[in-house]
């Protein structure tokens, strides 16, 4: 038995969860998902190589589709901020800020000090054009560059953690960036969602191999506890309208599960904008997204 088949969080032997999940990012069946029977963490299997991930992001990992639902992205960000931001919070860091949807919402709330981090140059530039301060690089590079600058009252990372290869480094660095008493808010796809269990071959947030890990509340709790953070609040949210349409297309598609799905992206482009306003209310109904708010462990 190699370490490839052991849970990165708790060392338990993994078992196959799904062999050929639908994905837009790989050939049919190239990657599956294994899960840890102890903590529930899903692992993309085989683990994608650094080179494979680099190619994927260089080629076709655009955020273009998210532009189609920009008003919905800002609305979701405002919902999230309303749960996290308190009267005494004056600074915010958005890791993986894309085109600045959450920073727009933070500005509208009157949060004085706002910072974004975005690896993808195009979206970062777009956020800067709107007047946001955006660092282009990883969270580790950002932390190194800023030295002893003051930490942030609130740090948000929406749909970032599942893309991260070195989970321990990411959460440890993020913790260092919190101001005393600061809050870390993570949003990730919920690997134990009801819809995933009901439609395991259609659920559209596997996105292997771009999503390296697949979280449940117990696995997220364990990861954060490793760096001395504990979860104060947790929520379950429905997926966005892109997620819903993609799941619908996967269900109706006659293709074998796991086939590369380029055609649906065209259907999504045509269909998503008009229905985004209606489908956004699924935010309050579904449980496909796990949202946690964590802070330093009290002794
Ligand atoms: Zn585990």
XYZ file of C-alpha atoms and ligand atoms in Angstrom:
300
model
C 0.000 0.000 0.000
C 1.392 3.389 -0.960
C 0.685 6.740 0.668
C -1.302 7.538 -2.506
C -4.181 5.596 -1.099
C -4.227 7.177 2.358
C -6.236 10.197 3.537
C -4.022 13.326 3.620
C -5.814 14.498 6.763
C -6.116 11.413 8.936
C -4.116 8.637 7.245
C -7.069 6.255 6.843
C -7.124 4.023 3.760
C -9.318 5.488 1.008
C -12.126 3.753 -0.868
C -13.556 4.527 -4.313
C -16.461 6.993 -4.184
C -17.074 7.503 -7.921
C -15.046 6.193 -10.840
C -15.917 8.550 -13.701
C -17.539 11.743 -12.427
C -18.723 14.266 -15.038
C -16.163 16.999 -15.612
C -15.309 19.657 -18.167
C -11.602 19.425 -17.375
C -10.436 15.941 -18.340
C -10.949 13.048 -20.714
C -13.685 10.564 -19.751
C -12.719 8.480 -16.751
C -9.198 9.934 -16.520
C -9.859 10.826 -12.883
C -12.157 9.491 -10.212
C -12.802 10.457 -6.594
C -11.834 8.344 -3.582
C -13.134 9.096 -0.110
C -11.920 8.658 3.413
C -14.310 6.458 5.433
C -13.196 8.172 8.662
C -13.329 11.947 7.957
C -15.158 11.964 4.611
C -12.531 13.926 2.659
C -12.726 13.174 -1.082
C -9.435 12.899 -2.986
C -9.221 13.254 -6.774
C -7.639 10.019 -7.927
C -5.017 9.707 -9.245
C -3.735 12.897 -7.600
C -3.182 15.367 -10.495
C 0.451 16.200 -11.218
C 1.688 19.789 -10.968
C 2.213 19.763 -14.728
C -1.360 18.597 -15.414
C -2.770 21.383 -13.258
C -0.492 23.997 -14.812
C -1.659 22.952 -18.299
C -5.286 23.007 -17.243
C -5.127 26.549 -15.870
C -3.029 27.788 -18.804
C -5.415 26.350 -21.400
C -9.043 26.620 -20.584
C -9.633 27.652 -17.030
C -11.283 30.949 -17.884
C -13.715 32.676 -15.570
C -15.745 33.789 -18.603
C -18.851 31.809 -17.658
C -18.942 33.594 -14.312
C -19.289 36.935 -16.110
C -22.650 35.685 -17.376
C -23.937 35.573 -13.812
C -22.046 38.592 -12.440
C -25.154 40.053 -10.690
C -25.801 36.662 -9.049
C -22.128 36.409 -7.944
C -22.357 39.845 -6.298
C -25.690 38.896 -4.687
C -24.244 35.634 -3.278
C -21.196 37.531 -1.995
C -23.478 40.030 -0.245
C -25.392 37.130 1.411
C -22.114 35.659 2.619
C -20.796 38.978 3.934
C -24.043 39.667 5.794
C -23.416 36.477 7.812
C -19.734 37.094 8.487
C -19.060 40.823 8.790
C -19.784 42.503 12.114
C -19.797 46.165 13.156
C -16.188 45.961 14.378
C -14.785 44.526 11.124
C -12.948 47.124 9.050
C -10.657 45.088 6.835
C -11.199 42.215 4.446
C -9.044 39.948 2.296
C -10.666 37.998 -0.536
C -8.482 35.084 -1.655
C -9.332 34.110 -5.230
C -11.231 37.349 -5.804
C -11.851 36.735 -9.534
C -13.286 39.901 -11.116
C -13.893 41.467 -7.684
C -17.516 40.435 -7.049
C -17.078 40.092 -3.284
C -14.871 43.199 -3.100
C -17.699 45.130 -4.822
C -20.099 43.868 -2.138
C -17.566 44.701 0.618
C -17.207 48.228 -0.753
C -21.006 48.613 -0.788
C -21.021 47.577 2.899
C -18.499 50.305 3.686
C -15.566 48.065 4.667
C -12.640 50.485 4.618
C -9.598 48.273 3.907
C -10.117 45.796 1.083
C -7.569 43.507 -0.559
C -7.898 40.813 -3.191
C -5.601 37.984 -4.271
C -6.064 36.452 -7.715
C -3.792 34.067 -9.617
C -5.481 34.472 -13.000
C -4.161 37.650 -14.722
C -7.299 38.544 -16.738
C -9.809 38.589 -13.877
C -7.230 40.284 -11.587
C -6.836 43.090 -14.131
C -10.600 43.469 -14.426
C -10.918 43.814 -10.645
C -8.125 46.428 -10.670
C -9.957 48.389 -13.371
C -12.857 48.669 -10.918
C -10.434 50.229 -8.422
C -9.700 47.189 -6.262
C -6.253 46.430 -4.848
C -5.407 42.960 -6.167
C -2.220 40.961 -5.597
C -1.381 38.603 -8.475
C 0.050 35.410 -6.968
C -0.496 32.740 -4.328
C -1.512 33.409 -0.737
C 1.964 32.241 0.364
C 3.630 34.819 -1.943
C 1.255 37.518 -0.681
C 2.105 36.703 2.948
C 5.849 36.784 2.190
C 5.631 40.107 0.340
C 3.778 42.032 3.011
C 5.983 41.111 5.993
C 4.584 42.494 9.248
C 1.686 44.497 7.823
C -1.475 44.296 9.997
C -3.762 41.281 9.601
C -7.346 41.219 8.363
C -10.561 41.182 10.427
C -12.225 38.971 7.811
C -10.653 36.626 5.248
C -12.892 35.021 2.646
C -12.012 32.246 0.176
C -14.933 31.172 -1.988
C -14.365 27.993 -3.975
C -10.598 28.161 -3.623
C -9.674 25.457 -1.103
C -10.813 22.583 -3.345
C -8.227 23.728 -5.936
C -5.366 23.828 -3.440
C -2.771 21.023 -3.558
C -1.003 21.848 -0.258
C -3.931 22.225 2.140
C -1.783 22.499 5.287
C 0.294 25.369 3.864
C -2.809 27.224 2.671
C -4.660 27.151 5.995
C -1.521 27.861 8.055
C -0.646 30.888 5.895
C -4.218 32.127 5.946
C -4.290 31.893 9.725
C -1.139 34.059 9.919
C -2.928 36.732 7.890
C -5.821 37.058 10.383
C -5.888 40.004 12.778
C -6.312 39.006 16.468
C -9.924 37.799 16.766
C -10.233 37.673 12.973
C -12.580 35.354 11.106
C -11.850 33.008 8.231
C -14.782 32.219 5.930
C -14.414 29.274 3.553
C -16.953 28.222 0.919
C -16.423 24.881 -0.853
C -18.539 22.349 -2.737
C -20.253 20.026 -0.238
C -19.212 16.469 -1.082
C -21.985 15.077 1.138
C -24.791 17.203 -0.351
C -28.232 15.636 -0.786
C -28.206 16.330 -4.519
C -24.845 14.607 -4.945
C -26.132 11.563 -3.127
C -29.360 11.584 -5.183
C -27.648 12.233 -8.557
C -24.071 11.001 -8.117
C -23.444 10.827 -11.890
C -24.860 14.283 -12.677
C -23.781 16.496 -9.784
C -21.589 19.109 -11.447
C -19.159 20.240 -8.759
C -16.661 17.366 -8.925
C -14.690 19.251 -11.634
C -11.770 16.817 -11.511
C -8.849 17.333 -11.685
C -9.208 21.120 -11.095
C -10.827 20.198 -7.767
C -8.119 18.244 -5.998
C -10.074 17.697 -2.761
C -13.788 17.324 -2.000
C -14.895 18.474 1.455
C -17.412 17.469 4.062
C -18.026 19.342 7.326
C -16.062 16.797 9.433
C -13.042 16.913 7.079
C -13.064 20.717 6.967
C -13.275 20.799 10.764
C -10.282 18.454 11.050
C -8.199 20.487 8.572
C -8.826 23.771 10.406
C -8.163 22.245 13.822
C -4.701 21.227 12.635
C -3.760 24.929 12.569
C -5.640 25.901 15.731
C -8.793 27.253 14.103
C -12.239 26.187 15.186
C -15.527 26.527 13.358
C -17.903 29.005 15.011
C -20.649 28.815 12.407
C -21.455 26.576 9.470
C -24.059 26.930 6.724
C -25.225 24.959 3.724
C -26.074 26.900 0.553
C -27.465 25.824 -2.789
C -25.143 25.959 -5.800
C -25.282 28.872 -8.238
C -27.277 28.839 -11.471
C -24.267 27.648 -13.509
C -24.007 24.668 -11.171
C -27.742 23.944 -11.486
C -27.776 24.174 -15.278
C -24.684 22.009 -15.583
C -26.207 19.399 -13.261
C -29.397 19.515 -15.342
C -27.509 19.108 -18.602
C -25.523 16.199 -17.148
C -28.794 14.514 -16.122
C -30.400 14.944 -19.541
C -27.273 14.235 -21.546
C -27.253 10.933 -23.387
C -23.473 10.774 -23.165
C -21.837 8.311 -20.874
C -20.991 9.811 -17.509
C -17.531 11.271 -17.359
C -17.359 12.331 -20.993
C -15.836 15.666 -21.672
C -18.651 18.141 -21.866
C -17.904 20.964 -24.214
C -21.368 21.186 -25.798
C -23.153 22.023 -22.542
C -20.984 25.094 -22.178
C -22.737 26.493 -25.273
C -26.163 25.656 -23.830
C -25.088 27.311 -20.590
C -24.029 30.479 -22.372
C -27.440 30.787 -23.983
C -29.498 29.692 -21.026
C -27.864 30.944 -17.881
C -28.338 34.693 -18.087
C -32.161 34.774 -18.327
C -32.676 32.161 -15.606
C -29.982 33.332 -13.196
C -32.374 35.725 -11.461
C -34.883 32.935 -10.775
C -32.408 30.156 -9.970
C -30.371 32.239 -7.530
C -32.986 31.629 -4.813
C -31.791 27.997 -4.757
C -29.027 29.483 -2.555
C -31.529 29.263 0.324
C -32.843 25.795 -0.594
C -29.919 23.556 -1.515
C -26.918 22.242 0.393
C -24.311 21.890 -2.378
C -22.028 24.508 -0.875
C -20.502 24.270 2.562
C -19.750 27.605 4.239
C -17.830 27.801 7.496
C -16.679 30.702 9.640
C -13.669 29.859 11.796
C -11.522 31.730 14.307
C -8.621 31.018 16.642
C -9.241 28.359 19.217
C -10.144 29.829 22.602
C -8.305 28.370 25.560
Zn -9.597 11.173 6.544
